[in-house]
Amino acid sequence: MQLLTAIIDGQYPPDSALPPEGELSAMGGISRLTVREAVKQLRAQNDVRVVRGRGTYVNPPDRWTTSRSA
């Protein structure tokens, strides 16, 4: 799944919500478990934040814990 690439490329700009887990699963042709694991990785790198009951939101690049070029 190319979720991180989509975030870096600006498809999901900072502070925007990611699509729901089921939608990401269908878009990538992968299981929901794989989506959950991907989101866990992105959370660990502080690329996204999860707001319980509201969704998963993209953090601004200055909050990411690893440097990436756009």
mmCIF file of N, CA and C in Angstrom:
data_model
loop_
_atom_site.group_PDB
_atom_site.id
_atom_site.type_symbol
_atom_site.label_atom_id
_atom_site.label_comp_id
_atom_site.label_asym_id
_atom_site.label_seq_id
_atom_site.Cartn_x
_atom_site.Cartn_y
_atom_site.Cartn_z
ATOM 1 N N MET A 1 0.846 -1.189 0.000
ATOM 2 C CA MET A 1 0.000 0.000 0.000
ATOM 3 C C MET A 1 0.877 1.232 0.000
ATOM 4 N N GLN A 2 0.469 2.229 -0.661
ATOM 5 C CA GLN A 2 1.259 3.434 -0.855
ATOM 6 C C GLN A 2 0.760 4.590 0.006
ATOM 7 N N LEU A 3 0.305 4.296 1.209
ATOM 8 C CA LEU A 3 -0.269 5.335 2.066
ATOM 9 C C LEU A 3 0.754 6.412 2.418
ATOM 10 N N LEU A 4 1.938 6.013 2.802
ATOM 11 C CA LEU A 4 2.970 6.995 3.146
ATOM 12 C C LEU A 4 3.312 7.861 1.941
ATOM 13 N N THR A 5 3.432 7.257 0.776
ATOM 14 C CA THR A 5 3.710 8.020 -0.441
ATOM 15 C C THR A 5 2.601 9.032 -0.706
ATOM 16 N N ALA A 6 1.355 8.617 -0.521
ATOM 17 C CA ALA A 6 0.223 9.526 -0.724
ATOM 18 C C ALA A 6 0.285 10.695 0.255
ATOM 19 N N ILE A 7 0.700 10.435 1.484
ATOM 20 C CA ILE A 7 0.826 11.502 2.485
ATOM 21 C C ILE A 7 1.944 12.459 2.077
ATOM 22 N N ILE A 8 3.098 11.903 1.721
ATOM 23 C CA ILE A 8 4.243 12.734 1.332
ATOM 24 C C ILE A 8 3.924 13.562 0.095
ATOM 25 N N ASP A 9 3.216 12.964 -0.863
ATOM 26 C CA ASP A 9 2.875 13.660 -2.108
ATOM 27 C C ASP A 9 1.756 14.680 -1.945
ATOM 28 N N GLY A 10 1.156 14.761 -0.760
ATOM 29 C CA GLY A 10 0.129 15.761 -0.510
ATOM 30 C C GLY A 10 -1.290 15.324 -0.833
ATOM 31 N N GLN A 11 -1.478 14.053 -1.180
ATOM 32 C CA GLN A 11 -2.845 13.575 -1.416
ATOM 33 C C GLN A 11 -3.672 13.703 -0.135
ATOM 34 N N TYR A 12 -3.014 13.522 0.992
ATOM 35 C CA TYR A 12 -3.636 13.723 2.302
ATOM 36 C C TYR A 12 -2.807 14.805 2.999
ATOM 37 N N PRO A 13 -3.212 16.063 2.879
ATOM 38 C CA PRO A 13 -2.423 17.154 3.459
ATOM 39 C C PRO A 13 -2.462 17.149 4.990
ATOM 40 N N PRO A 14 -1.546 17.888 5.620
ATOM 41 C CA PRO A 14 -1.526 17.956 7.081
ATOM 42 C C PRO A 14 -2.891 18.328 7.656
ATOM 43 N N ASP A 15 -3.235 17.672 8.730
ATOM 44 C CA ASP A 15 -4.481 17.866 9.481
ATOM 45 C C ASP A 15 -5.716 17.333 8.772
ATOM 46 N N SER A 16 -5.543 16.693 7.620
ATOM 47 C CA SER A 16 -6.696 16.072 6.967
ATOM 48 C C SER A 16 -6.879 14.658 7.508
ATOM 49 N N ALA A 17 -8.113 14.192 7.446
ATOM 50 C CA ALA A 17 -8.432 12.845 7.914
ATOM 51 C C ALA A 17 -8.152 11.840 6.802
ATOM 52 N N LEU A 18 -7.602 10.699 7.196
ATOM 53 C CA LEU A 18 -7.451 9.601 6.253
ATOM 54 C C LEU A 18 -8.810 8.942 6.059
ATOM 55 N N PRO A 19 -9.015 8.284 4.932
ATOM 56 C CA PRO A 19 -10.265 7.540 4.746
ATOM 57 C C PRO A 19 -10.400 6.456 5.814
ATOM 58 N N PRO A 20 -11.619 5.995 6.061
ATOM 59 C CA PRO A 20 -11.811 4.919 7.041
ATOM 60 C C PRO A 20 -11.038 3.663 6.642
ATOM 61 N N GLU A 21 -10.751 2.854 7.641
ATOM 62 C CA GLU A 21 -9.982 1.623 7.467
ATOM 63 C C GLU A 21 -10.520 0.747 6.335
ATOM 64 N N GLY A 22 -11.825 0.559 6.278
ATOM 65 C CA GLY A 22 -12.423 -0.280 5.246
ATOM 66 C C GLY A 22 -12.188 0.265 3.848
ATOM 67 N N GLU A 23 -12.247 1.578 3.726
ATOM 68 C CA GLU A 23 -12.018 2.219 2.434
ATOM 69 C C GLU A 23 -10.553 2.090 2.007
ATOM 70 N N LEU A 24 -9.628 2.306 2.955
ATOM 71 C CA LEU A 24 -8.211 2.137 2.645
ATOM 72 C C LEU A 24 -7.920 0.696 2.229
ATOM 73 N N SER A 25 -8.569 -0.233 2.902
ATOM 74 C CA SER A 25 -8.404 -1.648 2.583
ATOM 75 C C SER A 25 -8.842 -1.937 1.153
ATOM 76 N N ALA A 26 -9.995 -1.428 0.783
ATOM 77 C CA ALA A 26 -10.518 -1.658 -0.563
ATOM 78 C C ALA A 26 -9.656 -0.960 -1.619
ATOM 79 N N MET A 27 -9.214 0.260 -1.318
ATOM 80 C CA MET A 27 -8.394 1.017 -2.266
ATOM 81 C C MET A 27 -7.075 0.301 -2.542
ATOM 82 N N GLY A 28 -6.494 -0.290 -1.513
ATOM 83 C CA GLY A 28 -5.196 -0.940 -1.665
ATOM 84 C C GLY A 28 -5.285 -2.409 -2.009
ATOM 85 N N GLY A 29 -6.496 -2.965 -1.969
ATOM 86 C CA GLY A 29 -6.650 -4.388 -2.227
ATOM 87 C C GLY A 29 -5.962 -5.243 -1.179
ATOM 88 N N ILE A 30 -6.005 -4.764 0.061
ATOM 89 C CA ILE A 30 -5.351 -5.465 1.169
ATOM 90 C C ILE A 30 -6.339 -5.649 2.312
ATOM 91 N N SER A 31 -5.942 -6.440 3.281
ATOM 92 C CA SER A 31 -6.830 -6.697 4.415
ATOM 93 C C SER A 31 -6.848 -5.509 5.372
ATOM 94 N N ARG A 32 -7.898 -5.472 6.170
ATOM 95 C CA ARG A 32 -8.003 -4.419 7.183
ATOM 96 C C ARG A 32 -6.894 -4.564 8.216
ATOM 97 N N LEU A 33 -6.481 -5.787 8.494
ATOM 98 C CA LEU A 33 -5.376 -6.017 9.430
ATOM 99 C C LEU A 33 -4.097 -5.353 8.911
ATOM 100 N N THR A 34 -3.851 -5.467 7.613
ATOM 101 C CA THR A 34 -2.678 -4.836 7.011
ATOM 102 C C THR A 34 -2.771 -3.315 7.129
ATOM 103 N N VAL A 35 -3.960 -2.773 6.925
ATOM 104 C CA VAL A 35 -4.159 -1.327 7.089
ATOM 105 C C VAL A 35 -3.866 -0.925 8.525
ATOM 106 N N ARG A 36 -4.357 -1.682 9.481
ATOM 107 C CA ARG A 36 -4.114 -1.370 10.897
ATOM 108 C C ARG A 36 -2.617 -1.351 11.203
ATOM 109 N N GLU A 37 -1.901 -2.348 10.675
ATOM 110 C CA GLU A 37 -0.458 -2.415 10.906
ATOM 111 C C GLU A 37 0.252 -1.221 10.262
ATOM 112 N N ALA A 38 -0.180 -0.833 9.065
ATOM 113 C CA ALA A 38 0.414 0.319 8.388
ATOM 114 C C ALA A 38 0.186 1.589 9.202
ATOM 115 N N VAL A 39 -1.018 1.754 9.712
ATOM 116 C CA VAL A 39 -1.324 2.938 10.522
ATOM 117 C C VAL A 39 -0.497 2.922 11.811
ATOM 118 N N LYS A 40 -0.298 1.754 12.397
ATOM 119 C CA LYS A 40 0.548 1.654 13.594
ATOM 120 C C LYS A 40 1.970 2.124 13.296
ATOM 121 N N GLN A 41 2.484 1.733 12.141
ATOM 122 C CA GLN A 41 3.829 2.169 11.741
ATOM 123 C C GLN A 41 3.872 3.695 11.561
ATOM 124 N N LEU A 42 2.848 4.229 10.903
ATOM 125 C CA LEU A 42 2.797 5.678 10.689
ATOM 126 C C LEU A 42 2.662 6.429 12.010
ATOM 127 N N ARG A 43 1.922 5.861 12.950
ATOM 128 C CA ARG A 43 1.802 6.480 14.285
ATOM 129 C C ARG A 43 3.140 6.464 14.996
ATOM 130 N N ALA A 44 3.868 5.357 14.881
ATOM 131 C CA ALA A 44 5.162 5.228 15.547
ATOM 132 C C ALA A 44 6.153 6.270 15.030
ATOM 133 N N GLN A 45 6.014 6.658 13.768
ATOM 134 C CA GLN A 45 6.883 7.671 13.168
ATOM 135 C C GLN A 45 6.297 9.074 13.320
ATOM 136 N N ASN A 46 5.162 9.171 14.012
ATOM 137 C CA ASN A 46 4.453 10.437 14.246
ATOM 138 C C ASN A 46 3.989 11.093 12.950
ATOM 139 N N ASP A 47 3.771 10.276 11.906
ATOM 140 C CA ASP A 47 3.248 10.790 10.636
ATOM 141 C C ASP A 47 1.752 11.073 10.743
ATOM 142 N N VAL A 48 1.073 10.292 11.568
ATOM 143 C CA VAL A 48 -0.370 10.459 11.766
ATOM 144 C C VAL A 48 -0.683 10.379 13.251
ATOM 145 N N ARG A 49 -1.871 10.854 13.588
ATOM 146 C CA ARG A 49 -2.372 10.726 14.960
ATOM 147 C C ARG A 49 -3.783 10.167 14.885
ATOM 148 N N VAL A 50 -4.136 9.365 15.855
ATOM 149 C CA VAL A 50 -5.465 8.769 15.905
ATOM 150 C C VAL A 50 -6.249 9.479 17.001
ATOM 151 N N VAL A 51 -7.415 9.974 16.625
ATOM 152 C CA VAL A 51 -8.325 10.603 17.588
ATOM 153 C C VAL A 51 -9.487 9.638 17.752
ATOM 154 N N ARG A 52 -9.555 9.003 18.897
ATOM 155 C CA ARG A 52 -10.584 7.973 19.122
ATOM 156 C C ARG A 52 -11.980 8.511 18.841
ATOM 157 N N GLY A 53 -12.710 7.733 18.062
ATOM 158 C CA GLY A 53 -14.071 8.090 17.726
ATOM 159 C C GLY A 53 -14.199 9.120 16.607
ATOM 160 N N ARG A 54 -13.076 9.645 16.139
ATOM 161 C CA ARG A 54 -13.132 10.669 15.093
ATOM 162 C C ARG A 54 -12.385 10.278 13.835
ATOM 163 N N GLY A 55 -11.226 9.616 13.988
ATOM 164 C CA GLY A 55 -10.481 9.199 12.806
ATOM 165 C C GLY A 55 -8.983 9.338 12.970
ATOM 166 N N THR A 56 -8.289 9.143 11.855
ATOM 167 C CA THR A 56 -6.834 9.240 11.806
ATOM 168 C C THR A 56 -6.477 10.456 10.964
ATOM 169 N N TYR A 57 -5.618 11.305 11.504
ATOM 170 C CA TYR A 57 -5.284 12.582 10.879
ATOM 171 C C TYR A 57 -3.793 12.665 10.592
ATOM 172 N N VAL A 58 -3.467 13.314 9.491
ATOM 173 C CA VAL A 58 -2.079 13.491 9.083
ATOM 174 C C VAL A 58 -1.455 14.616 9.908
ATOM 175 N N ASN A 59 -0.285 14.352 10.460
ATOM 176 C CA ASN A 59 0.454 15.380 11.180
ATOM 177 C C ASN A 59 1.242 16.234 10.191
ATOM 178 N N PRO A 60 1.523 17.481 10.557
ATOM 179 C CA PRO A 60 2.389 18.308 9.715
ATOM 180 C C PRO A 60 3.790 17.696 9.659
ATOM 181 N N PRO A 61 4.495 17.865 8.552
ATOM 182 C CA PRO A 61 5.826 17.262 8.405
ATOM 183 C C PRO A 61 6.812 17.620 9.516
ATOM 184 N N ASP A 62 6.682 18.798 10.107
ATOM 185 C CA ASP A 62 7.629 19.164 11.169
ATOM 186 C C ASP A 62 7.442 18.342 12.441
ATOM 187 N N ARG A 63 6.372 17.560 12.512
ATOM 188 C CA ARG A 63 6.145 16.684 13.671
ATOM 189 C C ARG A 63 6.597 15.259 13.402
ATOM 190 N N TRP A 64 6.925 14.938 12.155
ATOM 191 C CA TRP A 64 7.384 13.595 11.830
ATOM 192 C C TRP A 64 8.719 13.331 12.505
ATOM 193 N N THR A 65 8.941 12.111 12.949
ATOM 194 C CA THR A 65 10.178 11.802 13.668
ATOM 195 C C THR A 65 11.310 11.399 12.743
ATOM 196 N N THR A 66 11.010 11.149 11.473
ATOM 197 C CA THR A 66 12.063 10.853 10.506
ATOM 198 C C THR A 66 11.947 11.852 9.361
ATOM 199 N N SER A 67 13.076 12.224 8.797
ATOM 200 C CA SER A 67 13.034 13.212 7.717
ATOM 201 C C SER A 67 12.758 12.523 6.386
ATOM 202 N N ARG A 68 11.966 13.167 5.582
ATOM 203 C CA ARG A 68 11.619 12.669 4.246
ATOM 204 C C ARG A 68 11.575 13.871 3.325
ATOM 205 N N SER A 69 11.873 13.629 2.082
ATOM 206 C CA SER A 69 11.734 14.722 1.115
ATOM 207 C C SER A 69 10.458 14.539 0.346
ATOM 208 N N ALA A 70 9.804 15.633 0.055
ATOM 209 C CA ALA A 70 8.528 15.578 -0.687
ATOM 210 C C ALA A 70 8.756 15.433 -2.166
#
